[in-house]
mmCIF file with all atom_site columns, C-alpha atoms in Angstrom:
data_model
loop_
_atom_site.group_PDB
_atom_site.id
_atom_site.type_symbol
_atom_site.label_atom_id
_atom_site.label_alt_id
_atom_site.label_comp_id
_atom_site.label_asym_id
_atom_site.label_entity_id
_atom_site.label_seq_id
_atom_site.pdbx_PDB_ins_code
_atom_site.Cartn_x
_atom_site.Cartn_y
_atom_site.Cartn_z
_atom_site.occupancy
_atom_site.B_iso_or_equiv
_atom_site.pdbx_formal_charge
_atom_site.auth_seq_id
_atom_site.auth_comp_id
_atom_site.auth_asym_id
_atom_site.auth_atom_id
_atom_site.pdbx_PDB_model_num
ATOM 1  C CA . MET V 1 1  ? 12.138  5.731  -17.664 1.00 0.00 ? 23  MET V CA 1
ATOM 2  C CA . ASN V 1 2  ? 11.400  9.484  -16.262 1.00 0.00 ? 24  ASN V CA 1
ATOM 3  C CA . ASP V 1 3  ? 7.327   9.893  -17.498 1.00 0.00 ? 25  ASP V CA 1
ATOM 4  C CA . THR V 1 4  ? 8.046   14.298 -18.294 1.00 0.00 ? 26  THR V CA 1
ATOM 5  C CA . ASN V 1 5  ? 4.314   13.784 -16.703 1.00 0.00 ? 27  ASN V CA 1
ATOM 6  C CA . ASN V 1 6  ? 4.392   12.847 -13.546 1.00 0.00 ? 28  ASN V CA 1
ATOM 7  C CA . ILE V 1 7  ? 5.792   14.818 -10.296 1.00 0.00 ? 29  ILE V CA 1
ATOM 8  C CA . SER V 1 8  ? 9.560   12.631 -8.906  1.00 0.00 ? 30  SER V CA 1
ATOM 9  C CA . LEU V 1 9  ? 9.780   13.161 -5.255  1.00 0.00 ? 31  LEU V CA 1
ATOM 10 C CA . THR V 1 10 ? 12.771  14.017 -3.345  1.00 0.00 ? 32  THR V CA 1
ATOM 11 C CA . TYR V 1 11 ? 11.740  13.878 0.129   1.00 0.00 ? 33  TYR V CA 1
ATOM 12 C CA . PHE V 1 12 ? 13.435  11.437 2.044   1.00 0.00 ? 34  PHE V CA 1
ATOM 13 C CA . ASP V 1 13 ? 11.573  7.877  3.060   1.00 0.00 ? 35  ASP V CA 1
ATOM 14 C CA . SER V 1 14 ? 10.985  9.521  7.253   1.00 0.00 ? 36  SER V CA 1
ATOM 15 C CA . GLU V 1 15 ? 9.580   12.649 5.534   1.00 0.00 ? 37  GLU V CA 1
ATOM 16 C CA . LEU V 1 16 ? 7.378   10.084 3.175   1.00 0.00 ? 38  LEU V CA 1
ATOM 17 C CA . ARG V 1 17 ? 6.093   8.958  5.944   1.00 0.00 ? 39  ARG V CA 1
ATOM 18 C CA . ASN V 1 18 ? 5.081   12.395 7.576   1.00 0.00 ? 40  ASN V CA 1
ATOM 19 C CA . LEU V 1 19 ? 3.130   13.333 5.516   1.00 0.00 ? 41  LEU V CA 1
ATOM 20 C CA . ILE V 1 20 ? 1.463   9.762  4.558   1.00 0.00 ? 42  ILE V CA 1
ATOM 21 C CA . GLU V 1 21 ? 0.368   9.864  8.626   1.00 0.00 ? 43  GLU V CA 1
ATOM 22 C CA . GLU V 1 22 ? -0.908  13.456 8.313   1.00 0.00 ? 44  GLU V CA 1
ATOM 23 C CA . TYR V 1 23 ? -2.997  12.530 5.221   1.00 0.00 ? 45  TYR V CA 1
ATOM 24 C CA . ILE V 1 24 ? -4.276  9.692  7.189   1.00 0.00 ? 46  ILE V CA 1
ATOM 25 C CA . THR V 1 25 ? -4.953  11.996 10.445  1.00 0.00 ? 47  THR V CA 1
ATOM 26 C CA . GLN V 1 26 ? -7.528  14.377 8.272   1.00 0.00 ? 48  GLN V CA 1
ATOM 27 C CA . GLN V 1 27 ? -9.812  11.181 7.478   1.00 0.00 ? 49  GLN V CA 1
ATOM 28 C CA . LYS V 1 28 ? -12.498 9.963  8.788   1.00 0.00 ? 50  LYS V CA 1
ATOM 29 C CA . ALA V 1 29 ? -12.494 6.601  7.800   1.00 0.00 ? 51  ALA V CA 1
ATOM 30 C CA . GLU V 1 30 ? -11.350 5.282  5.459   1.00 0.00 ? 52  GLU V CA 1
ATOM 31 C CA . PHE V 1 31 ? -9.234  6.933  2.143   1.00 0.00 ? 53  PHE V CA 1
ATOM 32 C CA . THR V 1 32 ? -7.665  5.534  -1.428  1.00 0.00 ? 54  THR V CA 1
ATOM 33 C CA . PHE V 1 33 ? -3.738  4.745  -2.449  1.00 0.00 ? 55  PHE V CA 1
ATOM 34 C CA . THR V 1 34 ? -4.549  7.281  -5.315  1.00 0.00 ? 56  THR V CA 1
ATOM 35 C CA . GLY V 1 35 ? -5.358  9.724  -2.612  1.00 0.00 ? 57  GLY V CA 1
ATOM 36 C CA . VAL V 1 36 ? -2.538  9.575  -1.046  1.00 0.00 ? 58  VAL V CA 1
ATOM 37 C CA . CYS V 1 37 ? -0.855  10.044 -3.869  1.00 0.00 ? 59  CYS V CA 1
ATOM 38 C CA . SER V 1 38 ? -2.707  13.215 -4.678  1.00 0.00 ? 60  SER V CA 1
ATOM 39 C CA . TYR V 1 39 ? -1.706  14.922 -1.878  1.00 0.00 ? 61  TYR V CA 1
ATOM 40 C CA . ILE V 1 40 ? 2.306   14.031 -1.534  1.00 0.00 ? 62  ILE V CA 1
ATOM 41 C CA . ALA V 1 41 ? 1.927   15.192 -5.459  1.00 0.00 ? 63  ALA V CA 1
ATOM 42 C CA . TYR V 1 42 ? 0.014   19.232 -4.314  1.00 0.00 ? 64  TYR V CA 1
ATOM 43 C CA . TRP V 1 43 ? 2.900   18.822 -0.999  1.00 0.00 ? 65  TRP V CA 1
ATOM 44 C CA . ALA V 1 44 ? 6.064   18.536 -3.325  1.00 0.00 ? 66  ALA V CA 1
ATOM 45 C CA . MET V 1 45 ? 4.978   20.846 -5.446  1.00 0.00 ? 67  MET V CA 1
ATOM 46 C CA . GLU V 1 46 ? 3.926   22.769 -2.263  1.00 0.00 ? 68  GLU V CA 1
ATOM 47 C CA . ASP V 1 47 ? 6.903   22.566 -0.408  1.00 0.00 ? 69  ASP V CA 1
ATOM 48 C CA . GLY V 1 48 ? 9.775   22.444 -3.761  1.00 0.00 ? 70  GLY V CA 1
ATOM 49 C CA . LYS V 1 49 ? 10.485  18.746 -3.005  1.00 0.00 ? 71  LYS V CA 1
ATOM 50 C CA . LYS V 1 50 ? 10.506  18.022 -6.831  1.00 0.00 ? 72  LYS V CA 1
ATOM 51 C CA . SER V 1 51 ? 13.154  16.931 -8.975  1.00 0.00 ? 73  SER V CA 1
ATOM 52 C CA . GLY V 1 52 ? 13.586  19.404 -11.739 1.00 0.00 ? 74  GLY V CA 1
ATOM 53 C CA . HIS V 1 53 ? 13.563  22.728 -12.511 1.00 0.00 ? 75  HIS V CA 1
ATOM 54 C CA . SER V 1 54 ? 10.714  24.446 -11.089 1.00 0.00 ? 76  SER V CA 1
ATOM 55 C CA . ASN V 1 55 ? 9.174   26.482 -13.681 1.00 0.00 ? 77  ASN V CA 1
ATOM 56 C CA . ILE V 1 56 ? 7.895   22.854 -15.268 1.00 0.00 ? 78  ILE V CA 1
ATOM 57 C CA . ILE V 1 57 ? 3.872   23.090 -15.731 1.00 0.00 ? 79  ILE V CA 1
ATOM 58 C CA . TYR V 1 58 ? 3.114   19.093 -14.929 1.00 0.00 ? 80  TYR V CA 1
ATOM 59 C CA . GLU V 1 59 ? -0.817  17.193 -16.836 1.00 0.00 ? 81  GLU V CA 1
ATOM 60 C CA . SER V 1 60 ? -1.369  15.681 -13.614 1.00 0.00 ? 82  SER V CA 1
ATOM 61 C CA . ASN V 1 61 ? -1.338  15.408 -10.561 1.00 0.00 ? 83  ASN V CA 1
ATOM 62 C CA . GLN V 1 62 ? 0.957   12.219 -9.826  1.00 0.00 ? 84  GLN V CA 1
ATOM 63 C CA . ILE V 1 63 ? 3.906   11.277 -8.591  1.00 0.00 ? 85  ILE V CA 1
ATOM 64 C CA . GLN V 1 64 ? 6.353   8.179  -10.737 1.00 0.00 ? 86  GLN V CA 1
ATOM 65 C CA . PRO V 1 65 ? 5.423   5.305  -10.075 1.00 0.00 ? 87  PRO V CA 1
ATOM 66 C CA . ASP V 1 66 ? 9.343   5.211  -8.625  1.00 0.00 ? 88  ASP V CA 1
ATOM 67 C CA . ASP V 1 67 ? 8.048   6.722  -6.188  1.00 0.00 ? 89  ASP V CA 1
ATOM 68 C CA . GLN V 1 68 ? 4.170   5.635  -5.797  1.00 0.00 ? 90  GLN V CA 1
ATOM 69 C CA . ASP V 1 69 ? 6.734   1.941  -5.194  1.00 0.00 ? 91  ASP V CA 1
ATOM 70 C CA . ARG V 1 70 ? 7.685   4.362  -1.557  1.00 0.00 ? 92  ARG V CA 1
ATOM 71 C CA . VAL V 1 71 ? 4.151   5.016  -0.341  1.00 0.00 ? 93  VAL V CA 1
ATOM 72 C CA . ARG V 1 72 ? 3.324   1.625  -0.912  1.00 0.00 ? 94  ARG V CA 1
ATOM 73 C CA . ARG V 1 73 ? 6.046   0.924  1.706   1.00 0.00 ? 95  ARG V CA 1
ATOM 74 C CA . VAL V 1 74 ? 5.537   3.393  3.491   1.00 0.00 ? 96  VAL V CA 1
ATOM 75 C CA . LEU V 1 75 ? 1.706   2.335  3.760   1.00 0.00 ? 97  LEU V CA 1
ATOM 76 C CA . GLY V 1 76 ? 2.849   -1.737 4.640   1.00 0.00 ? 98  GLY V CA 1
ATOM 77 C CA . THR V 1 77 ? 5.102   -0.248 7.116   1.00 0.00 ? 99  THR V CA 1
ATOM 78 C CA . ILE V 1 78 ? 1.415   1.273  8.766   1.00 0.00 ? 100 ILE V CA 1
ATOM 79 C CA . ILE V 1 79 ? -0.500  -1.778 8.714   1.00 0.00 ? 101 ILE V CA 1
ATOM 80 C CA . ARG V 1 80 ? 2.064   -3.643 10.290  1.00 0.00 ? 102 ARG V CA 1
ATOM 81 C CA . ASP V 1 81 ? 2.338   -1.440 13.034  1.00 0.00 ? 103 ASP V CA 1
ATOM 82 C CA . GLY V 1 82 ? -1.884  -1.673 13.574  1.00 0.00 ? 104 GLY V CA 1
ATOM 83 C CA . ARG V 1 83 ? -2.766  2.255  12.360  1.00 0.00 ? 105 ARG V CA 1
ATOM 84 C CA . ILE V 1 84 ? -4.268  0.964  8.448   1.00 0.00 ? 106 ILE V CA 1
ATOM 85 C CA . THR V 1 85 ? -6.234  -1.678 7.418   1.00 0.00 ? 107 THR V CA 1
ATOM 86 C CA . ALA V 1 86 ? -6.475  -2.402 3.491   1.00 0.00 ? 108 ALA V CA 1
ATOM 87 C CA . SER V 1 87 ? -8.666  -4.211 1.683   1.00 0.00 ? 109 SER V CA 1
ATOM 88 C CA . GLY V 1 88 ? -7.115  -2.997 -3.154  1.00 0.00 ? 110 GLY V CA 1
ATOM 89 C CA . GLU V 1 89 ? -6.191  0.399  -3.196  1.00 0.00 ? 111 GLU V CA 1
ATOM 90 C CA . THR V 1 90 ? -9.323  1.497  -0.465  1.00 0.00 ? 112 THR V CA 1
ATOM 91 C CA . TYR V 1 91 ? -7.459  1.912  3.370   1.00 0.00 ? 113 TYR V CA 1
ATOM 92 C CA . TYR V 1 92 ? -9.354  2.245  6.407   1.00 0.00 ? 114 TYR V CA 1
ATOM 93 C CA . LYS V 1 93 ? -8.339  3.515  9.917   1.00 0.00 ? 115 LYS V CA 1
ATOM 94 C CA . ALA V 1 94 ? -8.625  1.048  12.952  1.00 0.00 ? 116 ALA V CA 1
#
């Protein structure tokens, strides 16, 4: 079920990973899950990578729960690659 106040992404998983990798490289030492999701939401709006009509005004910069799960999965693969570590909702560069 879609919440019209949250952004639904149309990025492929590979594009999502590229955005997350880009975000990680911009961070000095640590970042939060909320931060990475806000970054992705911003670029989805800029790149036109959101589903729905282009004239919709969103009340938040949050992405849909299903897309948040996709971000968690990508972060999990980056953790397994040894590039970052996690503690709760905070991630640290390895």
